[in-house]
Amino acid sequence: MARINPNYGKLEAGYLFPEIGRRVRVFQEKNPSARVMRLGIGNTTEPLTPTVINGLRRGVDLLADVATYTGYGDEQGEMALRESLARRYARYGASLEPDEVFVSDGAKPDSANIQSIFGVDNAVAVQDPAYPVYVDTNVIAGRTGKWKDARYEGLVYMPCTEENGFFPDLPRGKVDLIYICSPNNPTGSVATKAQLKAFVDYAIARRAVIIFDAAYAAFISNPDLPRTIYEVEGARRCAIEINSLSKEAGFTGVRLGWAVVPKALECEDGKPGVLNRLWFRRQTTMFNGASNIAQRGALAVLSPEGQKECQGLVGYYMNNARVIREGLESVGLRCFGGVNAPYVWMKTPNGLSSWECFDKMLEEAHVVGTPGSGFGPSGEGYFRLSAFGHAEDIERAVASIRENLRL
Ligand code: PLP
């Protein structure tokens, strides 16, 4: 008799975005002529750049000729791409071998699957608020208890608040796996080298592993802020890094990411090299490689011309972030993030809850954002606005907030 995985029954999530959709539908039914403006989702809107399109076309052309056609490739990605990614890390002063880089179809699958190489008895710590994938995949794997009082029993929440600059203090008690996302979704905060160093030292001392999500690294313009955790001394001994071209190059639909699992990585019951081998084993068993067309596109993104063009794309979204932040601040709203990250984390006005703020924004300004409480208990009282969108739509939404939000 087949039985389901009972951990799915613990999941509270899947609530946030469906509930946003439900409220928007109800609003539109009551106000059919209102034009709702969406700043809620982190989805890219601008076309791929010319060099990248040429790279993808080249990938298609290679498949059209019997002399250059390729079928399955290495599960961990083409050597040329892994070498190119390793060279990018070298530019940040981090020396990696190509077989420490595993190409994938994105940062979401990697950040979801990486926990599977660790035992179910590991204690997990997450930033609060956090990208929901880290929490939900550990719930499904059975590393938490039940959902109670807006949190999962057994999960360590590391509050990210205005007081600590939205970067957590070191966790108290025993913690084995630590998820850190910088630049952060949803708060838009970026960890400094010193902040990451404290976590690296903590992890090395306890043989804990940091899972570092750098999906928004390309949005950092301040040269003093680390674009990879491997800029921090010792990180190769304790950190796995996940990244992707989704936001940097508009690959949200193309799908191309990577995980770095250093051979020097240590853990309690595995000698250096073991976690690298386990991830190799996991990927070769459960994944058949990223699309060869997407990998051609990725090589084009990483070329000097591609990098220049993608910086233009990032600059476009960061200008949107500036417009949002300045616009909200001009009417007295308190904002965080949005400087080296494409998310603006707004404090709700007049002590409103995140959902009350959502309703107010929708009803008065016709703007959709994301209630901060959907990302964790410390997100209550905040509201996330995404800079991904066409500039004219962002400007219209900000103008509507300025003119119509009753503060
Ligand atoms: N990690 C974070 C923090 C994200 O916000 C997102 C997407 O919004 C992802 C990963 C997903 O990236 P990908 O498109 O590469 O799966």
Coordinates of N, CA and C and ligand atoms in Angstrom, one line a residue, residues 42 105-109 111 131 134 181 183-185 213 215-216 242-247 251-252 255-257 343 384, ligand 1:
G42 N 9.5 38.7 -8.5 CA 10.9 38.9 -9.0 C 11.1 38.2 -10.3
D105 N 20.2 23.7 -13.8 CA 19.1 24.4 -14.5 C 18.6 25.5 -13.6
G106 N 19.3 26.0 -12.6 CA 18.9 27.1 -11.8 C 19.2 27.1 -10.3
A107 N 19.1 28.2 -9.7 CA 19.4 28.3 -8.3 C 18.2 27.8 -7.4
K108 N 17.0 27.8 -7.9 CA 15.9 27.2 -7.1 C 16.1 25.7 -6.9
P109 N 16.2 25.0 -8.1 CA 16.4 23.6 -7.9 C 17.7 23.2 -7.0
S111 N 19.1 25.1 -4.6 CA 18.9 25.5 -3.2 C 17.9 24.6 -2.6
Y131 N 13.9 33.6 1.5 CA 13.3 32.9 0.3 C 12.7 31.6 0.8
Y134 N 14.1 27.5 1.0 CA 15.0 26.9 2.0 C 14.2 26.2 3.1
C181 N 21.5 34.3 2.3 CA 21.2 34.8 1.0 C 21.7 36.3 0.9
P183 N 23.1 39.3 -2.1 CA 22.1 40.2 -1.7 C 20.8 39.5 -1.4
N184 N 20.1 40.0 -0.4 CA 19.0 39.2 0.2 C 17.6 39.5 -0.5
N185 N 17.0 38.3 -0.8 CA 15.6 38.3 -1.1 C 14.9 37.9 0.2
D213 N 23.4 31.6 -1.0 CA 22.7 31.9 -2.2 C 23.1 33.3 -2.7
A215 N 22.3 34.5 -5.8 CA 21.5 34.7 -7.0 C 21.5 36.1 -7.5
Y216 N 21.7 37.1 -6.5 CA 21.6 38.5 -6.9 C 23.0 39.2 -6.9
I242 N 25.5 28.9 -4.3 CA 24.6 28.7 -5.4 C 24.3 30.0 -6.1
N243 N 24.3 29.9 -7.4 CA 24.1 31.2 -8.2 C 23.4 30.8 -9.5
S244 N 23.0 31.8 -10.2 CA 22.4 31.5 -11.5 C 22.4 32.8 -12.4
L245 N 22.1 32.5 -13.7 CA 22.0 33.7 -14.6 C 20.6 34.2 -14.8
S246 N 19.7 33.8 -13.9 CA 18.3 34.2 -14.1 C 18.2 35.7 -14.0
K247 N 18.7 36.3 -13.0 CA 18.5 37.7 -12.8 C 19.6 38.5 -13.5
F251 N 17.8 35.0 -17.6 CA 17.6 33.6 -17.9 C 16.5 32.9 -17.1
T252 N 15.6 33.7 -16.5 CA 14.5 33.1 -15.7 C 13.8 32.0 -16.5
R255 N 16.9 29.1 -18.1 CA 17.3 28.2 -17.0 C 18.8 27.8 -17.1
L256 N 19.6 28.4 -16.3 CA 21.0 28.1 -16.1 C 21.5 28.6 -14.8
G257 N 22.0 27.7 -14.0 CA 22.6 28.0 -12.7 C 23.8 27.2 -12.4
Y343 N 15.5 44.6 -4.7 CA 14.3 44.6 -3.9 C 14.3 45.7 -2.9
R384 N 7.5 44.1 0.5 CA 8.5 44.0 -0.5 C 8.0 44.5 -1.9
Ligands
PLP1 N1 17.4 32.3 -5.0 C1 16.8 33.4 -4.7 C2 17.1 34.1 -3.4 C3 15.7 33.9 -5.5 O1 15.1 35.0 -5.1 C4 15.4 33.2 -6.6 C5 14.3 33.7 -7.5 O2 13.6 34.6 -7.3 C6 16.1 32.0 -6.9 C7 17.1 31.6 -6.1 C8 15.7 31.2 -8.1 O3 16.6 31.3 -9.2 P1 16.6 30.5 -10.5 O4 15.7 31.2 -11.4 O5 18.0 30.4 -10.9 O6 16.0 29.1 -10.1

